[in-house]
Amino acid sequence: MKIGVDYYPEHWDKNLWEKDAKDMKEAGVEIVRMAEFAWSRLEPEEGIYCFEWLDEIVELFARKQIQVFLSTPTCTPPLWLFEKYPEVIQVDKNGRRIPIGIRGHRCMNSPIYREKCEKIIRQMVSRYADNEWVIGYQIDNELEANHCCCPICEEKFRLFIKNKYQTVDKVNEAYGNSVWSGEYSSFSQVKPPFGEHQTWLNPSYMLDFNRYASESTVEYVNFQRELIHSIDEKALITTNTWLCENMPDFYKMFEKLDFVSFDNYPATKLPENEEVLYSHAFHLDLMRGIKKKNFWIMEELSGSLGSWTPMQSTLQPGMLEGYSLQAIAHGADAVLHFRWRTAVTGAEMFWHGLIDQSNVKGRRYQEFCKLCHTVKEWKEIEGSIIKNHIAILYSSEQEYGFKVQPQVEGMHYFTQMKAYHDAFTCLGIGVDVIDWLSDLSGYDIVVAPTLFVTNDKIEANLKEYARQGGTLVLTNRSGIKDEYNRCIMSPLPTVFSELTGAVVKEYNPIGKKTQKIEMSDKIWKGKPFTCTLWCDVIEPNQAEVLACYGEDFYQGEAAITVNHYGSGKVYYAGTVLNRKGMAVLVEFIVKDLGMEYIQGIPFGVERTVRQKESGQYVFWFNNTEKKQDFVSWKVQEGKTPVTERAILEPFEMAIIKEIK
Amino acid sequence: MKIGVDYYPEHWDKNLWEKDAKDMKEAGVEIVRMAEFAWSRLEPEEGIYCFEWLDEIVELFARKQIQVFLSTPTCTPPLWLFEKYPEVIQVDKNGRRIPIGIRGHRCMNSPIYREKCEKIIRQMVSRYADNEWVIGYQIDNELEANHCCCPICEEKFRLFIKNKYQTVDKVNEAYGNSVWSGEYSSFSQVKPPFGEHQTWLNPSYMLDFNRYASESTVEYVNFQRELIHSIDEKALITTNTWLCENMPDFYKMFEKLDFVSFDNYPATKLPENEEVLYSHAFHLDLMRGIKKKNFWIMEELSGSLGSWTPMQSTLQPGMLEGYSLQAIAHGADAVLHFRWRTAVTGAEMFWHGLIDQSNVKGRRYQEFCKLCHTVKEWKEIEGSIIKNHIAILYSSEQEYGFKVQPQVEGMHYFTQMKAYHDAFTCLGIGVDVIDWLSDLSGYDIVVAPTLFVTNDKIEANLKEYARQGGTLVLTNRSGIKDEYNRCIMSPLPTVFSELTGAVVKEYNPIGKKTQKIEMSDKIWKGKPFTCTLWCDVIEPNQAEVLACYGEDFYQGEAAITVNHYGSGKVYYAGTVLNRKGMAVLVEFIVKDLGMEYIQGIPFGVERTVRQKESGQYVFWFNNTEKKQDFVSWKVQEGKTPVTERAILEPFEMAIIKEIK
Amino acid sequence: MKIGVDYYPEHWDKNLWEKDAKDMKEAGVEIVRMAEFAWSRLEPEEGIYCFEWLDEIVELFARKQIQVFLSTPTCTPPLWLFEKYPEVIQVDKNGRRIPIGIRGHRCMNSPIYREKCEKIIRQMVSRYADNEWVIGYQIDNELEANHCCCPICEEKFRLFIKNKYQTVDKVNEAYGNSVWSGEYSSFSQVKPPFGEHQTWLNPSYMLDFNRYASESTVEYVNFQRELIHSIDEKALITTNTWLCENMPDFYKMFEKLDFVSFDNYPATKLPENEEVLYSHAFHLDLMRGIKKKNFWIMEELSGSLGSWTPMQSTLQPGMLEGYSLQAIAHGADAVLHFRWRTAVTGAEMFWHGLIDQSNVKGRRYQEFCKLCHTVKEWKEIEGSIIKNHIAILYSSEQEYGFKVQPQVEGMHYFTQMKAYHDAFTCLGIGVDVIDWLSDLSGYDIVVAPTLFVTNDKIEANLKEYARQGGTLVLTNRSGIKDEYNRCIMSPLPTVFSELTGAVVKEYNPIGKKTQKIEMSDKIWKGKPFTCTLWCDVIEPNQAEVLACYGEDFYQGEAAITVNHYGSGKVYYAGTVLNRKGMAVLVEFIVKDLGMEYIQGIPFGVERTVRQKESGQYVFWFNNTEKKQDFVSWKVQEGKTPVTERAILEPFEMAIIKEIK
């Protein structure tokens, strides 16, 4: 478990290096990431390599016993490369080469680009293969699913389709291309989705394009991974992922990499509306779940953000340390703060680092030193892992499916999942976010929000899980599509109807309007809650009704049901409850299973547990701007509640060791 | 009078056809529209025609005695056609071929495209010419005025200008091209309006371009019409029009067609602000007025809308039947619901039909069956027509004029007309919406809102009408422009000033602000109303003042006047009254003429009358989400009011036969 | 001092000319501007010149003793020119030639364009060189900094960079191009900023591009100026500038011109939020400060605005005259109203002139005649100038710097300056807005808002000023950048820290949020004020604290300080106070210097003074929609306050002569 920083020696006068390294050491920095944008410095002219400066700074850190994590600098090819080989420049959806001057504007599929990448990576990796302080490599930087539309990518996409379907007839069948006379009569008609009006395009085709785009990036990652590995077998290899517009399939992208690393930028200004879920805890659990093991934060929030957008609020006291520790609480084993010192040149100038441009060490730096100290004090946490009994299923298929066809204003795949994640957080229960096709047998509860796009495997996986006694939660907008993104002609939730013991008679996309929800007495006796966005009107055949709608023409009709399936239970929530309502529903489910949970946790306070042979570490985090002074009760069916009082300053993390 | 559906056999497994046809028959479907997007299925390769499947389904319907209305499939040429003849692809205002994959992206003027159209249409029409169950053809689908900017269209537009003006000097004079040195020295400089900043372009030129664009579409319609007619003389021919961004001139487009058909999608979520006019009644009257006879609904709202946009609210109970009957009440003789079953493939997947993707017949389907039943019960209405004594004048010239030069934020040509239409609706009086150059002699009141662009004919038409004793209502933003879209240098309303007996001293474009309106005692004695958007400050020379402004520097100045002209009267409303104020004004005008009208109708309740030799059918429609229980009085100068109580569920249509 | 109009004889039937000229004479018009868009009329075919019509109208005005100010018509080349030489068409940032049909779409650097310009200008100037009534020339029209991206401009920009830096290494160093591998290895890689995502581009490069763009326009102005001057030595030469998206450096653009002229369009609808600063007084002072002498208004608001946007509210009574006199009060020596009569053709149709399209002289025209009369009555003001003791420093560097990198939502360079300008206005004190590198020795107070981009000269200038006893006001976001737009690595305000005797410990970009400000007792004893947008947390080393923050984690920390420097004082305001708070702060500064000022002036009332040998003219302007009846006190340390009551109608200007 270590704290590190992102450092750009190439941005700074050489006479700052020694002092910076010394300061890092004193602060408690144990690892430094470097070089992800340094291609032009490492190869100023084609074939002319200048690694001496990198040798020097690596050596400097080595002397201080600070580890180095290098990056392949392939995200930003030098200008000479673009000038000499303009065909490597990305083509946008209007069919035009992207203007140079930003970053990432290269075609990952370009053979010439790949050739140049290979040369610079070879130089780098072979140079440091024997250096014990250079412990690994970040591949490229913040990769997106490849949406380049250049002729090479066009051909590659065509080939992807051809390989998948073999004949145009099969494509036409899979896509339902008879609609609007969209039938291919030849593969030559297959093109990437050009133009501005992408929601008008065939959703089956669009889903395939998103799959291709992800696969294309995964292939690029594997190209670099194999290359690095072939030179330095022992190097740790990862790539720093993020939540971007065109997300690759995380599970596939990290499959062959050693661990997941994530760029973590929580909000500095918390929303005033209590219903807005802002906590980064969900994202952290998502990252841990990719490889089902601890992960790294490769870039961590260190100051006010802003550059291409105006600046945001600065960090409140406690935020810097609190958010880092929150990442650790959720399974981060290393947190590298972005960045040591704020840039004084370039477009990223106001994306603040630990130290301001003044180079005076201020409040945030002091907090960073405190963080290093805290982490050192808790070094014993190292080796601990997180074991949860609850899983939320994530799938790129839904991510793409929703992106291609937004269902109703305000509904997003991530917020659907976050709503459940938050409800468990309210009960102090940890959650794993895992691949939808994972083995689910170890989990007491599995929540599978909005399984919009389905396939045989997920159907089988969930049935098997429930049959064996699992508690499964399904939601609205599930079972809509088959694997080709065609609607399934069967009552919703179609392939899951056997599980739910209920079907959806009809639905109302209410968007930002709200509905009243009357819950069954055994769940809630207070004032009715509200729900929003979507209302499935449920007809139970076998299931029990847990909640009904309280308004509109479907007043009194079922909104939430539960069904016995095999030895398990299957809940179906046909709507999106408000925050408190969701917590009450989830509490009912948890209580029903006799699970232990906590009552009395205020909104915004998070409890997480890392486990070790010897005991466990409980993390209490106050993710609000208010001091929280509260009493909570650990409850479990048949046990006396354990009462606890906690006082937490804003963004404070309290760590408590519980010895077994 | 019949109810039908839109059906896409090419989207469905063949084994569904028989059952679908049977269900339709049972539900009461009498007509089916098909094939408007089926080109790729009908001609999968150039010159290879596959009509067998269409024969089969037509035959299936024939056996069930369900009529078939076919469409020419020209809206969506197959991909092989675009690939082989890329010059048929539309060019956008940036000069680029539109990316394929949507629909309608072909240049209607392309000779190659026309040639291919002719071939497929010939195949289709000759094939079914002798089939008594194939009763007619829809030309293409939802045509817009042609805004293609390809070289062929560019030349066509140039020719349009050349033919119209003969010399560049005449164009320069007509357009006032001396402004900004915009003078053509050669016709080669005439181009379609390229670029994003179209409001910066010369408005005279832009008006001509919109005229050309409309004419270009009309010519395309006539090309298809003549072709069909030359093969099948007895076929009914129409095209399904809609209210789109680039509207063609409806009167010209339907001139040679047999009847008007319209795609009718009223809002499913009614606005909360009472001042927002949402009723589709105006559009229906507009459609009936195009050919001054009954019309068809070719596509009628059947479920939640959404696809390229997120989904909207579902239909409230009663809406499906109510909106269909509303169309009939306003003159529809056939209503075809879009669509039988919701698509399970393609981009239009969430544009819901009568039956959901589940293929389970639900609430909306039941309501559809009820509708079929209702219509069958009222079969006697067939043959009835609508005769109103009030006309609102519509003109594409204003539509284009306003589009080219929006006058003030929030003011639209359609809402100007709807405000008057609504006021008559409040009094239970039916309105015809007709071409501004129509014969007006049959009407008691003619409202001509915002005659922004004028010409000699409309001036003469209105003068003649008033002279002969008609009551004419003119409004703000009238008489601004001559037929070349140049401002007329004369006191507003310029060519209509003789009619109004008053001129506009000055005006204030107040936009979303409001003004107080103090009406003359003989109109209204209650609290002053408000007006908005625009304030003409009127100077009557001969006219009587009916209302004055109550605020600002023109407080006390005339806002509404009335003038005697010939044997008639001419009202001039220099501002836009709020809803209640407008109803009061219109009531005054109606009362003054001794016309019969109804008092006590709540906002949102509509009364319509269809007439027959034998009597008349009164339709009462509740276009609100509330149950309406109200008493109304039929009043007429010198007659005892007739009182009536009505109770209407939300969206309920009550039909009452009054025998002569 | 004279009133004039902008007139477009080429837009009007010749038979209107004589009457128009006669009416102008009668109204009191003394000068007419013409011909800035008339190229196509003056040269209808290449080399065929038609100046006869211009001769005629010039002669007509001459006969009426109305002066003529001509414009070079180069803003709108004729269509034949674009057709024949398409390479003169501007290229936008997407690399595409701009569609023709608007105005200004020519490349100012194009050699062919320059050649054609020279020919037409030569024709014009030589024709009227001996005409005593043609007194001068406006160069082109509303010039912006040149953002054309055509190949010629690309090369020109490259040359600009090459000349400035000599080697790519120096560019790379100056731009910090090592960031994102942006290093040039050859000048051939230097391009103008293409693409939509300009905030992602290197800010150092972007600042240089903006400098180049300005210089490019200045060079074009000088090309025309020298040409005109070479033919007519005595002609007055100016260009009509405006506040546009791409502003040139005003000081450089007007350096060789005879005087500044400005297009003045104040808002017709005043904002309802009192904190919004809308007065045009700041812009007028900015214009006067460019050449530190009186200026002209070349286009002055005369009616409702609208054309490419919908129309705005009309002018309230008093506005037309009031805004003209406000310009005079701030140093305008001529005010030409745009335009005599509203256009009846072309895209600018609803940009209203003095006379409406009806050609009936209405309320605004009468007010214009009254204005002419007022100005004639006060002819004695001619020759008076404005001498203020307070300066606000303006610099294009900040304008560009802020544009390239907006600091926080809602913060703009202009509003930063206007806030101070307004505070002095509240105290009845006149302000000069001058070039930041001006000699400051004559000023008692110099306010230098947000010196974001710095250089050695400004540092020296301000130090010298303070050292000599000046009172300097510095603000937040100062000293951020060096002249290459790189951040300075030193505590803020870096190069100004010696002056402020305080440094910025950290800052919070709070945007639209507000903070409480607790002022020192000696400034204010009432309720705390608020501040917004930005909070510098100040650490004084030598300075005295004048105000502290009242909330958040920096509660109690310094927000405003004052420091003794040399014989002077330096204030530093680390935040943006609300309007009243700013006035209180500025009053404290003024009082401290023993300066005379006025208390009791309501918000929106402006007092300005023009001076002459013989005495001074005091202008009181009510720039609000309310009648203002107030008592004010002229106060000065040690003097008895002088009390005065004033009653001003909305937009009334009262002029009082005070004889020395």
Coordinates of N, CA, C and O in Angstrom, one line a residue, chain B residues 35-88:
Chain B
A35 N -45.6 -1.0 -47.4 CA -44.5 -1.0 -48.4 C -43.8 0.3 -48.5 O -42.9 0.4 -49.4
E36 N -44.0 1.3 -47.7 CA -43.3 2.6 -48.0 C -41.8 2.5 -47.8 O -41.1 3.5 -48.2
F37 N -41.3 1.5 -47.1 CA -39.9 1.5 -46.9 C -39.3 0.2 -47.5 O -38.2 -0.2 -47.1
A38 N -40.0 -0.5 -48.3 CA -39.7 -1.9 -48.7 C -38.9 -2.1 -50.0 O -38.8 -3.2 -50.5
W39 N -38.3 -1.0 -50.5 CA -37.6 -1.1 -51.8 C -36.6 -2.2 -51.8 O -36.5 -3.0 -52.7
S40 N -35.8 -2.3 -50.7 CA -34.7 -3.3 -50.8 C -35.3 -4.7 -50.8 O -34.6 -5.7 -51.3
R41 N -36.5 -4.9 -50.3 CA -37.1 -6.2 -50.4 C -37.8 -6.5 -51.7 O -37.9 -7.6 -52.1
L42 N -38.2 -5.4 -52.4 CA -38.9 -5.5 -53.6 C -37.9 -5.6 -54.8 O -38.2 -6.1 -55.9
E43 N -36.7 -5.0 -54.6 CA -35.7 -5.0 -55.7 C -34.3 -5.2 -55.0 O -33.6 -4.2 -54.9
P44 N -34.1 -6.4 -54.6 CA -32.8 -6.6 -53.8 C -31.6 -6.4 -54.6 O -30.5 -6.1 -54.0
E45 N -31.7 -6.6 -55.9 CA -30.5 -6.2 -56.8 C -31.1 -5.4 -57.9 O -32.3 -5.6 -58.3
E46 N -30.3 -4.6 -58.6 CA -30.8 -3.8 -59.6 C -31.5 -4.6 -60.7 O -30.9 -5.6 -61.3
G47 N -32.7 -4.3 -60.9 CA -33.5 -5.0 -62.0 C -34.1 -6.4 -61.6 O -34.8 -7.0 -62.3
I48 N -33.7 -6.8 -60.4 CA -34.3 -8.1 -59.9 C -35.4 -7.8 -59.0 O -35.2 -7.3 -57.9
Y49 N -36.6 -8.1 -59.4 CA -37.8 -7.7 -58.6 C -38.3 -8.9 -57.8 O -38.4 -10.0 -58.4
C50 N -38.7 -8.7 -56.6 CA -39.3 -9.8 -55.8 C -40.6 -9.3 -55.1 O -40.6 -8.8 -54.0
F51 N -41.6 -9.4 -55.9 CA -42.9 -8.9 -55.4 C -43.8 -10.1 -54.8 O -44.9 -9.8 -54.3
E52 N -43.2 -11.2 -54.9 CA -44.0 -12.4 -54.5 C -44.5 -12.3 -53.1 O -45.7 -12.5 -52.8
W53 N -43.7 -11.9 -52.2 CA -44.1 -11.7 -50.7 C -45.2 -10.7 -50.6 O -46.1 -10.8 -49.8
L54 N -45.1 -9.6 -51.4 CA -46.1 -8.6 -51.3 C -47.5 -9.1 -51.9 O -48.5 -8.9 -51.3
D55 N -47.3 -9.9 -53.0 CA -48.5 -10.5 -53.6 C -49.2 -11.3 -52.5 O -50.4 -11.3 -52.3
E56 N -48.4 -12.1 -51.8 CA -49.0 -13.0 -50.8 C -49.7 -12.3 -49.7 O -50.8 -12.7 -49.3
I57 N -49.1 -11.2 -49.2 CA -49.8 -10.5 -48.1 C -51.0 -9.8 -48.5 O -52.0 -9.7 -47.9
V58 N -50.9 -9.2 -49.8 CA -52.0 -8.5 -50.3 C -53.2 -9.5 -50.5 O -54.3 -9.2 -50.1
E59 N -52.8 -10.6 -51.0 CA -53.8 -11.7 -51.2 C -54.5 -12.1 -49.9 O -55.7 -12.3 -49.8
L60 N -53.7 -12.2 -48.8 CA -54.1 -12.6 -47.5 C -55.2 -11.5 -47.0 O -56.2 -11.9 -46.5
F61 N -54.9 -10.3 -47.2 CA -55.8 -9.2 -46.8 C -57.1 -9.3 -47.6 O -58.2 -9.1 -47.2
A62 N -56.8 -9.5 -48.9 CA -58.0 -9.5 -49.9 C -59.0 -10.6 -49.4 O -60.2 -10.4 -49.4
R63 N -58.4 -11.7 -49.0 CA -59.3 -12.8 -48.6 C -60.1 -12.4 -47.4 O -61.2 -12.9 -47.2
K64 N -59.5 -11.6 -46.6 CA -60.2 -11.1 -45.4 C -61.0 -9.8 -45.7 O -61.6 -9.2 -44.8
Q65 N -61.1 -9.4 -46.9 CA -61.8 -8.2 -47.3 C -61.3 -7.0 -46.6 O -62.0 -6.1 -46.2
I66 N -60.0 -7.0 -46.4 CA -59.3 -5.8 -45.9 C -58.6 -5.1 -47.1 O -57.9 -5.7 -47.8
Q67 N -58.9 -3.8 -47.2 CA -58.3 -3.1 -48.3 C -56.8 -2.8 -48.1 O -56.4 -2.7 -46.9
V68 N -56.1 -2.6 -49.2 CA -54.7 -2.3 -49.1 C -54.4 -1.0 -49.7 O -54.9 -0.7 -50.8
F69 N -53.6 -0.2 -49.0 CA -53.1 1.1 -49.6 C -51.6 0.9 -49.6 O -51.0 0.8 -48.6
L70 N -51.1 0.9 -50.8 CA -49.6 0.7 -51.0 C -48.9 2.1 -51.0 O -49.5 3.1 -51.3
S71 N -47.6 2.0 -50.7 CA -46.8 3.2 -50.9 C -45.8 2.9 -51.9 O -45.2 1.8 -52.0
T72 N -45.4 4.0 -52.6 CA -44.2 3.8 -53.5 C -43.0 3.9 -52.5 O -43.0 4.7 -51.6
P73 N -42.1 2.9 -52.7 CA -41.0 2.8 -51.6 C -39.9 3.7 -51.8 O -38.7 3.4 -51.4
T74 N -40.1 4.8 -52.4 CA -39.0 5.7 -52.9 C -38.2 6.5 -51.9 O -37.2 7.0 -52.1
C75 N -38.8 6.5 -50.7 CA -38.2 7.2 -49.6 C -36.9 6.6 -49.2 O -36.0 7.3 -48.7
T76 N -36.8 5.3 -49.3 CA -35.5 4.6 -48.9 C -35.0 3.7 -50.0 O -35.2 2.5 -50.0
P77 N -34.2 4.3 -50.9 CA -33.5 3.5 -51.9 C -32.6 2.5 -51.2 O -32.1 2.7 -50.2
P78 N -32.4 1.3 -51.9 CA -31.6 0.3 -51.3 C -30.1 0.7 -51.3 O -29.7 1.6 -52.1
L79 N -29.3 0.1 -50.5 CA -27.9 0.4 -50.4 C -27.1 0.2 -51.7 O -26.2 0.9 -52.0
W80 N -27.5 -0.8 -52.4 CA -26.8 -1.1 -53.7 C -27.0 0.1 -54.6 O -26.1 0.4 -55.4
L81 N -28.1 0.8 -54.5 CA -28.4 1.9 -55.4 C -27.4 3.1 -55.0 O -26.8 3.7 -55.9
F82 N -27.3 3.4 -53.7 CA -26.4 4.4 -53.2 C -25.0 4.1 -53.6 O -24.2 5.0 -53.9
E83 N -24.7 2.8 -53.5 CA -23.3 2.4 -53.7 C -22.9 2.6 -55.2 O -21.9 3.1 -55.6
K84 N -23.9 2.2 -56.0 CA -23.6 2.2 -57.5 C -23.7 3.6 -58.1 O -23.0 4.0 -59.0
Y85 N -24.7 4.4 -57.5 CA -24.9 5.8 -58.0 C -24.8 6.8 -56.9 O -25.8 7.4 -56.4
P86 N -23.6 7.0 -56.4 CA -23.5 7.9 -55.2 C -24.0 9.3 -55.5 O -24.3 10.0 -54.5
E87 N -24.1 9.7 -56.8 CA -24.6 11.0 -57.1 C -26.1 11.2 -56.7 O -26.6 12.3 -56.8
V88 N -26.8 10.1 -56.3 CA -28.2 10.3 -55.9 C -28.3 10.7 -54.4 O -29.4 11.0 -54.0

